Coordinates of C-alpha atoms in Angstrom, one line a residue:
X1 CA 102.6 302.2 180.3
X2 CA 103.5 305.9 180.2
X3 CA 101.9 306.8 183.6
X4 CA 103.6 303.8 185.3
X5 CA 107.0 304.9 183.9
X6 CA 106.5 308.4 185.1
X7 CA 105.4 307.1 188.6
X8 CA 108.5 305.0 189.0
X9 CA 110.8 307.8 187.9
X10 CA 109.1 310.1 190.5
X11 CA 109.5 307.4 193.2
X12 CA 113.2 306.9 192.4
X13 CA 113.8 310.7 192.7
X14 CA 112.0 310.8 196.1
X15 CA 114.0 307.8 197.2
X16 CA 117.2 309.6 196.4
X17 CA 116.2 312.5 198.6
X18 CA 115.3 310.0 201.4
X19 CA 118.7 308.3 201.1
X20 CA 120.3 311.7 201.8
X21 CA 118.3 311.7 205.0
X22 CA 119.6 308.2 205.8
X23 CA 123.2 309.4 205.5
X24 CA 122.4 312.3 207.9
X25 CA 120.8 309.8 210.3
X26 CA 123.8 307.5 210.2
X27 CA 126.2 310.4 210.8
X28 CA 124.0 311.6 213.6
X29 CA 124.4 308.3 215.5
X30 CA 128.1 307.8 214.8
X31 CA 129.9 311.1 214.4
X32 CA 127.7 314.2 215.1
X33 CA 129.2 316.5 217.8
X34 CA 126.7 317.3 220.6
X35 CA 126.5 321.0 219.7
X36 CA 125.4 320.0 216.2
X37 CA 122.2 318.3 217.3
X38 CA 119.9 321.3 216.8
X39 CA 121.2 322.0 213.3
X40 CA 120.9 318.3 212.4
X41 CA 117.4 318.2 213.6
X42 CA 116.6 321.1 211.2
X43 CA 118.3 319.3 208.3
X44 CA 116.5 316.1 209.0
X45 CA 113.1 317.9 209.3
X46 CA 113.8 319.6 206.0
X47 CA 114.5 316.4 204.2
X48 CA 111.4 314.7 205.7
X49 CA 109.3 317.7 204.6
X50 CA 110.7 317.4 201.0
X51 CA 110.0 313.7 200.8
X52 CA 106.5 314.0 202.2
X53 CA 105.5 316.9 200.1
X54 CA 106.8 315.4 196.8
X55 CA 105.1 312.0 197.5
X56 CA 101.7 313.3 198.6
X57 CA 101.0 315.7 195.7
X58 CA 97.8 315.4 193.7
X59 CA 99.9 314.7 190.7
X60 CA 101.3 311.5 192.3
X61 CA 97.7 310.5 193.2
X62 CA 96.7 310.9 189.5
X63 CA 99.7 308.9 188.3
X64 CA 98.7 306.1 190.7
X65 CA 95.2 306.0 189.3
X66 CA 96.4 305.9 185.7
X67 CA 99.1 303.4 186.5
X68 CA 96.5 301.2 188.3
X69 CA 94.5 301.2 185.1
X70 CA 97.5 300.4 183.0
X71 CA 98.5 297.4 185.2
X72 CA 95.1 296.0 186.2
X73 CA 95.4 293.0 183.8
X74 CA 98.8 291.9 185.1
X75 CA 99.4 289.2 187.7
X76 CA 99.2 290.4 191.3
X77 CA 102.9 289.4 191.9
X78 CA 104.2 291.1 188.8
X79 CA 106.7 293.9 189.4
X80 CA 104.3 296.6 188.0
X81 CA 101.2 295.4 189.9
X82 CA 103.2 295.0 193.1
X83 CA 104.7 298.5 192.9
X84 CA 101.3 300.2 192.1
X85 CA 99.5 298.3 194.8
X86 CA 102.0 299.0 197.5
X87 CA 102.5 302.6 196.5
X88 CA 98.8 303.2 196.6
X89 CA 98.6 301.9 200.2
X90 CA 101.6 304.1 201.1
X91 CA 100.1 307.2 199.4
X92 CA 96.7 306.8 201.1
X93 CA 98.4 306.5 204.5
X94 CA 100.9 309.3 203.9
X95 CA 98.3 311.8 202.7
X96 CA 96.6 311.6 206.1
X97 CA 99.6 313.2 207.8
X98 CA 100.1 317.0 207.6
X99 CA 103.6 318.1 206.6
X100 CA 104.0 320.0 209.9
X101 CA 103.6 316.8 211.9
X102 CA 106.1 315.0 209.7
X103 CA 108.6 317.8 210.2
X104 CA 108.0 317.9 214.0
X105 CA 108.5 314.1 214.3
X106 CA 111.7 314.2 212.3
X107 CA 113.1 317.0 214.4
X108 CA 112.0 315.4 217.7
X109 CA 113.7 312.1 216.8
X110 CA 117.2 313.8 216.4
X111 CA 116.8 315.8 219.6
X112 CA 115.2 312.9 221.5
X113 CA 118.0 310.4 220.5
X114 CA 120.7 312.9 221.7
X115 CA 118.8 313.4 225.0
X116 CA 118.4 309.6 225.4
X117 CA 122.1 308.9 224.8
X118 CA 123.0 311.5 227.5
X119 CA 120.4 310.2 229.9
X120 CA 121.5 306.6 229.4
X121 CA 125.1 307.5 230.1
X122 CA 124.3 309.4 233.3
X123 CA 121.4 307.1 234.4
X124 CA 119.0 310.1 234.5
X125 CA 115.5 309.2 233.5
X126 CA 114.0 312.5 234.7
X127 CA 116.2 314.4 232.3
X128 CA 114.9 312.3 229.4
X129 CA 111.2 312.2 230.4
X130 CA 110.3 315.6 228.8
X131 CA 111.6 314.5 225.5
X132 CA 109.8 311.2 225.7
X133 CA 106.6 313.1 226.6
X134 CA 107.0 315.2 223.5
X135 CA 107.5 312.2 221.3
X136 CA 104.4 310.5 222.9
X137 CA 102.3 313.6 222.1
X138 CA 103.5 313.5 218.5
X139 CA 102.8 309.8 218.1
X140 CA 99.3 310.3 219.5
X141 CA 98.7 313.0 216.9
X142 CA 100.0 310.6 214.3
X143 CA 97.5 307.9 215.5
X144 CA 94.6 310.3 215.3
X145 CA 95.6 311.2 211.7
X146 CA 95.8 307.5 210.7
X147 CA 92.8 306.4 212.6
X148 CA 92.2 302.9 213.9
X149 CA 89.4 300.3 214.3
X150 CA 90.2 298.5 217.5
X151 CA 93.0 300.2 219.5
X152 CA 95.6 303.0 219.0
X153 CA 98.5 300.6 218.8
X154 CA 97.3 299.1 215.5
X155 CA 97.8 302.5 213.7
X156 CA 101.5 302.5 214.5
X157 CA 102.0 298.7 214.0
X158 CA 101.1 299.1 210.4
X159 CA 104.3 300.9 209.7
X160 CA 106.4 297.9 210.8
X161 CA 104.3 294.8 210.3
X162 CA 101.6 295.6 207.7
X163 CA 98.3 293.8 208.3
X164 CA 99.2 292.7 211.9
X165 CA 97.1 293.9 214.9
X166 CA 97.8 294.2 218.6
X167 CA 95.1 291.5 219.2
X168 CA 97.0 289.1 216.9
X169 CA 100.3 289.9 218.7
X170 CA 98.7 289.1 222.1
X171 CA 97.7 285.7 220.7
X172 CA 101.3 285.2 219.5
X173 CA 102.7 286.0 223.0
X174 CA 100.1 284.0 224.8
X175 CA 100.9 280.9 222.7
X176 CA 104.6 281.4 223.3
X177 CA 104.7 282.6 226.9
X178 CA 103.6 279.3 228.6
X179 CA 106.1 277.0 226.8
X180 CA 108.9 279.5 227.2
X181 CA 108.4 280.1 230.9
X182 CA 108.2 276.3 231.5
X183 CA 111.4 275.7 229.5
X184 CA 113.3 278.5 231.3
X185 CA 112.1 277.2 234.6
X186 CA 113.5 273.7 233.8
X187 CA 116.8 275.2 232.8
X188 CA 117.2 277.5 235.8
X189 CA 116.3 274.7 238.2
X190 CA 118.8 272.2 236.5
X191 CA 121.6 273.5 238.7
X192 CA 123.9 273.6 235.7
X193 CA 125.8 276.9 235.1
X194 CA 127.6 277.8 231.9
X195 CA 131.2 278.9 232.1
X196 CA 130.5 282.6 231.5
X197 CA 133.9 283.6 232.8
X198 CA 135.2 282.8 229.4
X199 CA 133.2 285.6 227.8
X200 CA 134.1 288.1 230.6
X201 CA 137.9 288.1 230.1
X202 CA 139.8 291.0 228.5
X203 CA 138.9 291.3 224.8
X204 CA 140.5 294.5 223.5
X205 CA 138.2 296.6 221.3
X206 CA 140.6 296.6 218.3
X207 CA 140.8 292.8 218.3
X208 CA 137.0 292.5 218.7
X209 CA 136.7 294.8 215.6
X210 CA 139.0 292.6 213.6
X211 CA 137.1 289.5 214.6
X212 CA 133.7 291.0 214.0
X213 CA 134.7 292.0 210.5
X214 CA 136.0 288.5 209.8
X215 CA 132.7 287.0 210.9
X216 CA 130.6 289.5 209.0
X217 CA 132.6 288.9 205.8
X218 CA 132.4 285.1 206.3
X219 CA 128.6 285.1 206.3
X220 CA 128.5 287.2 203.2
X221 CA 128.6 291.0 204.1
X222 CA 130.2 292.9 201.3
X223 CA 132.6 295.5 202.8
X224 CA 133.0 297.0 199.4
X225 CA 129.3 297.9 199.7
X226 CA 129.1 298.7 203.4
X227 CA 131.0 299.4 206.6
X228 CA 131.0 298.8 210.4
X229 CA 131.2 301.6 212.9
X230 CA 130.5 302.3 216.6
X231 CA 127.3 303.7 218.1
X232 CA 125.6 303.8 221.5
X233 CA 122.9 301.3 220.2
X234 CA 123.7 298.9 217.3
X235 CA 121.8 299.5 214.1
X236 CA 121.9 298.9 210.4
X237 CA 121.0 301.5 207.7
X238 CA 120.5 300.6 204.1
X239 CA 121.3 303.9 202.5
X240 CA 121.0 302.6 198.9
X241 CA 122.5 300.3 196.3
X242 CA 126.2 299.7 197.2
X243 CA 125.9 301.5 200.6
X244 CA 124.7 299.5 203.6
X245 CA 126.1 300.6 206.9
X246 CA 126.0 299.0 210.3
X247 CA 127.3 299.6 213.8
X248 CA 128.1 297.8 217.0
X249 CA 129.4 298.7 220.5
X250 CA 132.3 297.3 222.4
X251 CA 132.7 296.1 226.0
X252 CA 136.4 295.1 226.6
X253 CA 135.2 292.8 229.4
X254 CA 132.4 291.0 227.5
X255 CA 132.8 289.3 224.2
X256 CA 129.1 288.8 223.4
X257 CA 127.9 292.4 223.1
X258 CA 129.9 293.4 220.0
X259 CA 130.1 290.0 218.3
X260 CA 126.5 289.0 218.4
X261 CA 125.4 292.5 217.9
X262 CA 127.5 292.5 214.7
X263 CA 126.1 289.2 213.5
X264 CA 122.6 290.6 214.2
X265 CA 123.2 293.7 212.2
X266 CA 124.9 291.7 209.5
X267 CA 121.6 289.8 209.1
X268 CA 119.8 293.1 208.4
X269 CA 122.6 294.2 206.2
X270 CA 122.6 291.0 204.1
X271 CA 118.8 291.6 203.5
X272 CA 119.5 295.2 202.4
X273 CA 122.4 294.1 200.2
X274 CA 120.2 291.4 198.7
X275 CA 117.4 293.7 197.6
X276 CA 117.4 294.2 193.8
X277 CA 119.4 297.3 192.9
X278 CA 117.3 298.0 189.8
X279 CA 114.2 298.3 192.0
X280 CA 115.7 300.9 194.4
X281 CA 113.0 303.4 195.4
X282 CA 110.1 301.1 194.7
X283 CA 108.3 298.5 196.8
X284 CA 109.9 295.7 194.8
X285 CA 113.3 296.9 196.1
X286 CA 112.2 297.2 199.7
X287 CA 111.8 294.8 202.6
X288 CA 108.4 293.1 203.3
X289 CA 108.1 294.0 206.9
X290 CA 110.3 294.6 210.0
X291 CA 109.3 291.1 211.3
X292 CA 110.8 289.5 208.1
X293 CA 113.8 291.9 208.4
X294 CA 114.3 290.7 212.0
X295 CA 114.0 287.1 210.9
X296 CA 117.2 287.6 208.9
X297 CA 119.1 289.3 211.8
X298 CA 117.9 286.7 214.4
X299 CA 118.7 283.8 212.0
X300 CA 122.3 284.8 211.5
X301 CA 122.8 285.9 215.1
X302 CA 121.3 282.8 216.8
X303 CA 120.4 279.9 214.5
X304 CA 123.7 280.2 212.6
X305 CA 126.0 282.2 215.0
X306 CA 125.4 280.1 218.1
X307 CA 125.5 276.7 216.4
X308 CA 128.2 274.2 217.0
X309 CA 129.0 274.0 213.3
X310 CA 129.5 277.8 213.1
X311 CA 132.1 277.7 215.9
X312 CA 133.9 274.7 214.4
X313 CA 134.8 277.2 211.7
X314 CA 135.1 280.4 213.7
X315 CA 136.7 279.3 217.0
X316 CA 140.1 278.6 215.5
X317 CA 140.0 282.1 214.0
X318 CA 139.0 283.5 217.4
X319 CA 142.0 281.7 219.0
X320 CA 144.3 283.4 216.4
X321 CA 142.9 286.8 217.0
X322 CA 142.6 286.8 220.8
X323 CA 145.6 284.6 221.6
X324 CA 146.2 284.0 225.3
X325 CA 142.7 285.3 226.2
X326 CA 141.3 281.9 225.2
X327 CA 144.1 279.8 226.9
X328 CA 142.6 276.7 228.5
X329 CA 139.2 277.2 226.9
X330 CA 137.9 274.0 225.3
X331 CA 135.5 273.9 222.3
X332 CA 132.7 272.5 224.5
X333 CA 133.2 275.2 227.1
X334 CA 133.0 278.0 224.5
X335 CA 130.0 276.6 222.9
X336 CA 128.1 276.3 226.2
X337 CA 129.1 279.9 227.2
X338 CA 127.7 281.4 224.0
X339 CA 124.5 279.4 224.4
X340 CA 124.0 280.2 228.1
X341 CA 120.4 280.7 229.2
X342 CA 119.8 282.9 232.2
X343 CA 117.6 286.0 232.9
X344 CA 119.5 289.2 232.2
X345 CA 118.8 292.9 232.2
X346 CA 119.8 293.9 228.7
X347 CA 117.6 292.8 225.8
X348 CA 120.3 292.9 223.1
X349 CA 122.5 290.6 225.2
X350 CA 119.7 288.2 226.2
X351 CA 119.8 284.6 225.3
X352 CA 117.4 283.0 222.7
X353 CA 115.0 281.6 225.4
X354 CA 114.6 284.7 227.6
X355 CA 114.7 287.2 224.8
X356 CA 111.0 287.1 223.9
X357 CA 110.1 288.0 227.5
X358 CA 112.0 291.2 227.1
X359 CA 109.9 292.0 224.0
X360 CA 106.7 291.1 225.8
X361 CA 107.5 293.6 228.5
X362 CA 108.0 296.3 226.0
X363 CA 104.9 295.5 224.0
X364 CA 102.7 295.6 227.1
X365 CA 104.2 299.0 228.1
X366 CA 103.8 300.5 224.7
X367 CA 100.2 299.6 224.4
X368 CA 99.6 300.9 228.0
X369 CA 101.3 304.2 227.3
X370 CA 99.5 304.8 224.0
X371 CA 96.1 303.9 225.5
X372 CA 96.7 306.3 228.4
X373 CA 96.7 303.5 231.0
X374 CA 100.3 304.4 231.9
X375 CA 102.1 307.8 232.2
X376 CA 105.6 308.4 231.2
X377 CA 106.6 309.3 234.8
X378 CA 105.5 305.8 235.9
X379 CA 107.6 304.0 233.3
X380 CA 110.7 303.2 235.5
X381 CA 108.6 301.7 238.2
X382 CA 106.4 299.7 235.8
X383 CA 109.5 298.5 234.0
X384 CA 111.1 297.3 237.2
X385 CA 107.9 295.5 238.3
X386 CA 107.6 293.6 235.0
X387 CA 111.3 292.6 235.0
X388 CA 110.7 291.1 238.5
X389 CA 107.6 289.4 237.3
X390 CA 108.8 288.0 234.0
X391 CA 112.6 287.5 234.6
X392 CA 112.9 287.4 238.4
X393 CA 115.4 290.3 238.3
X394 CA 115.8 293.4 240.3
X395 CA 116.8 296.3 238.1
X396 CA 119.9 298.1 239.5
X397 CA 119.5 301.3 237.6
X398 CA 117.5 302.9 234.7
X399 CA 120.5 302.7 232.3
X400 CA 120.0 298.9 232.5
X401 CA 116.3 299.3 232.7
X402 CA 113.9 301.6 230.8
X403 CA 116.7 303.7 229.3
X404 CA 118.5 300.8 227.6
X405 CA 116.9 300.9 224.2
X406 CA 117.0 303.8 221.7
X407 CA 113.6 303.0 220.1
X408 CA 111.2 305.2 222.1
X409 CA 113.4 308.2 221.7
X410 CA 113.3 307.6 217.9
X411 CA 109.5 307.3 217.9
X412 CA 109.7 303.6 217.0
X413 CA 106.6 302.6 219.0
X414 CA 105.2 299.5 217.4
X415 CA 108.7 298.1 216.5
X416 CA 109.5 295.9 219.4
X417 CA 107.0 293.0 218.6
X418 CA 108.8 292.5 215.3
X419 CA 111.7 291.0 217.2
X420 CA 109.6 288.2 218.4
X421 CA 107.9 287.8 215.1
X422 CA 111.4 287.7 213.6
X423 CA 112.4 284.8 215.9
X424 CA 109.3 282.9 214.9
X425 CA 109.8 283.5 211.2
X426 CA 113.5 282.7 211.4
X427 CA 113.0 279.3 213.1
X428 CA 110.4 278.3 210.5
X429 CA 112.4 279.5 207.6
X430 CA 115.5 277.7 208.9
X431 CA 113.7 274.4 209.1
X432 CA 112.7 274.7 205.5
X433 CA 116.2 275.8 204.4
X434 CA 117.6 272.6 206.0
X435 CA 115.1 270.5 204.0
X436 CA 115.9 272.3 200.8
X437 CA 119.7 272.6 201.1
X438 CA 120.7 269.5 203.0
X439 CA 123.4 269.3 205.7
X440 CA 123.8 273.0 206.6
X441 CA 125.9 272.0 209.6
X442 CA 128.5 270.4 207.4
X443 CA 128.5 273.5 205.3
X444 CA 128.9 275.9 208.2
X445 CA 131.8 273.8 209.7
X446 CA 133.6 274.3 206.4
X447 CA 132.9 278.0 206.4
X448 CA 130.3 277.7 203.6
X449 CA 127.6 280.2 204.3
X450 CA 126.8 281.1 200.7
X451 CA 124.3 278.3 200.1
X452 CA 122.1 279.6 203.0
X453 CA 122.5 283.2 201.9
X454 CA 121.6 282.2 198.3
X455 CA 118.5 280.5 199.5
X456 CA 117.5 283.6 201.5
X457 CA 118.2 285.8 198.5
X458 CA 116.0 283.6 196.2
X459 CA 113.1 283.1 198.6
X460 CA 113.0 286.3 200.6
X461 CA 115.3 289.2 199.6
X462 CA 114.7 289.1 195.8
X463 CA 110.9 289.4 196.1
X464 CA 110.8 292.8 197.8
X465 CA 107.2 293.5 198.8
X466 CA 105.6 291.2 196.2
X467 CA 104.1 289.1 199.1
X468 CA 102.9 290.0 202.6
X469 CA 104.8 288.5 205.5
X470 CA 102.0 286.0 206.0
X471 CA 102.0 285.0 202.4
X472 CA 105.7 284.7 202.4
X473 CA 105.8 282.3 205.3
X474 CA 103.0 280.2 203.7
X475 CA 104.7 280.3 200.3
X476 CA 108.1 279.2 201.7
X477 CA 107.2 276.7 204.4
X478 CA 103.7 275.6 203.3
X479 CA 102.5 276.5 206.8
X480 CA 101.1 279.6 208.6
X481 CA 103.3 281.2 211.3
X482 CA 103.7 279.0 214.4
X483 CA 105.8 278.9 217.5
X484 CA 106.5 275.2 217.0
X485 CA 109.8 275.5 215.1
X486 CA 111.2 278.0 217.6
X487 CA 110.3 275.9 220.6
X488 CA 111.7 272.7 219.0
X489 CA 114.9 274.6 218.5
X490 CA 115.1 276.0 222.0
X491 CA 114.1 272.6 223.6
X492 CA 116.9 270.8 221.7
X493 CA 119.4 273.3 223.0
X494 CA 118.1 272.9 226.6
X495 CA 118.6 269.2 226.3
X496 CA 122.1 269.6 224.8
X497 CA 123.4 272.0 227.4
X498 CA 121.3 271.5 230.5
X499 CA 120.0 268.0 230.1
X500 CA 116.3 269.1 230.5

């Protein structure tokens, strides 16, 4: 299969160039001096241009045709057939974009993220609005290039959750919203309040860093193949084999922000570290979808990281690290505090139950913005109105409102729904893992997380893009995606902590 071999060699070279861009992006978010933003935007645009031009040549198109012929008799889930099939889809999509637009988007992301960080810090939406308008214009151009059948949002969603549509997402949210709102209502009316003061004591940043690294290593993150740094908004970047980087942020008066942010990013990092090194640069070495990626982060953050068994192992270590800060705190009090359910302003700090309402708000606003039903200038007011409607909260400022997330400045419109899909996937996968592995709680209490990680590596990470997200869920659990497992999990916690 000469053409297939040439195709893969070309893809690996392109991936090497892309990984240079990933390093630049990581540095931009963690170490770039403010005055270097313009130059970094030019660097990033140059890398994006190189990757796009090399991938969209007629020569690559010819290699794809020849490789398709060479592999047509192979099983659909074979490495060769998977790579050709997925690369053809990517090629057909990429060739619709002019290089100039790819460059402009890349440059706008760097400049927009810097503008967002400054605007968030100073609570100045008006300063950020022009950059967001620029990004919106570019995303609309991108949509027109891709085309769509039903609505504009579908064109962007394909980048994050291939095969999913906005209409399907609305059905997901509609099926979840009623049970969630009813459950949250029961909890808030129970009159029971978690001892949150425990989490709001003084937790020095250096001690939080130590504890975050202990937890990340415990669940399987390889610090010889990765690192943990600080950024305005936590993220994970899989640069390439042996190099997976993640960030968190610290609040010395709130334990949960850095710790659960680290566990969340560790879930992403474990997926990236679990992808087959030999398939780097090809679909068999890449994640299925962002929803499946988020299933890993949400699983380790919540289903593992907020469980009683996890804290049987980790709380003694927390007492060693934080010393007198945890004086007088019982195991039961701590567990309730980290499983508190209450409406809150910040998505990344939201509890498991209210979290999906934050995502729903963003999904509704993205679709409205892209369809022209909402203008950028109206975003703060619309945001605040929906926060009152869904979570009963008055937004005190834009920094804790529409400026809290980095995604829109980075052009990631279509990303947010994958968080809710991730919650659903995670709960369903976790039920199956319990069936297959036995007493996970006993394992976690002993600090044994390798069995679950091994199960994930075998059933999800190691497949790359051999199966679609829908196929993967059906293959692993024997059922299509459903909100049943998530609601069963949330209802059990509501009963345990709030008696409802």
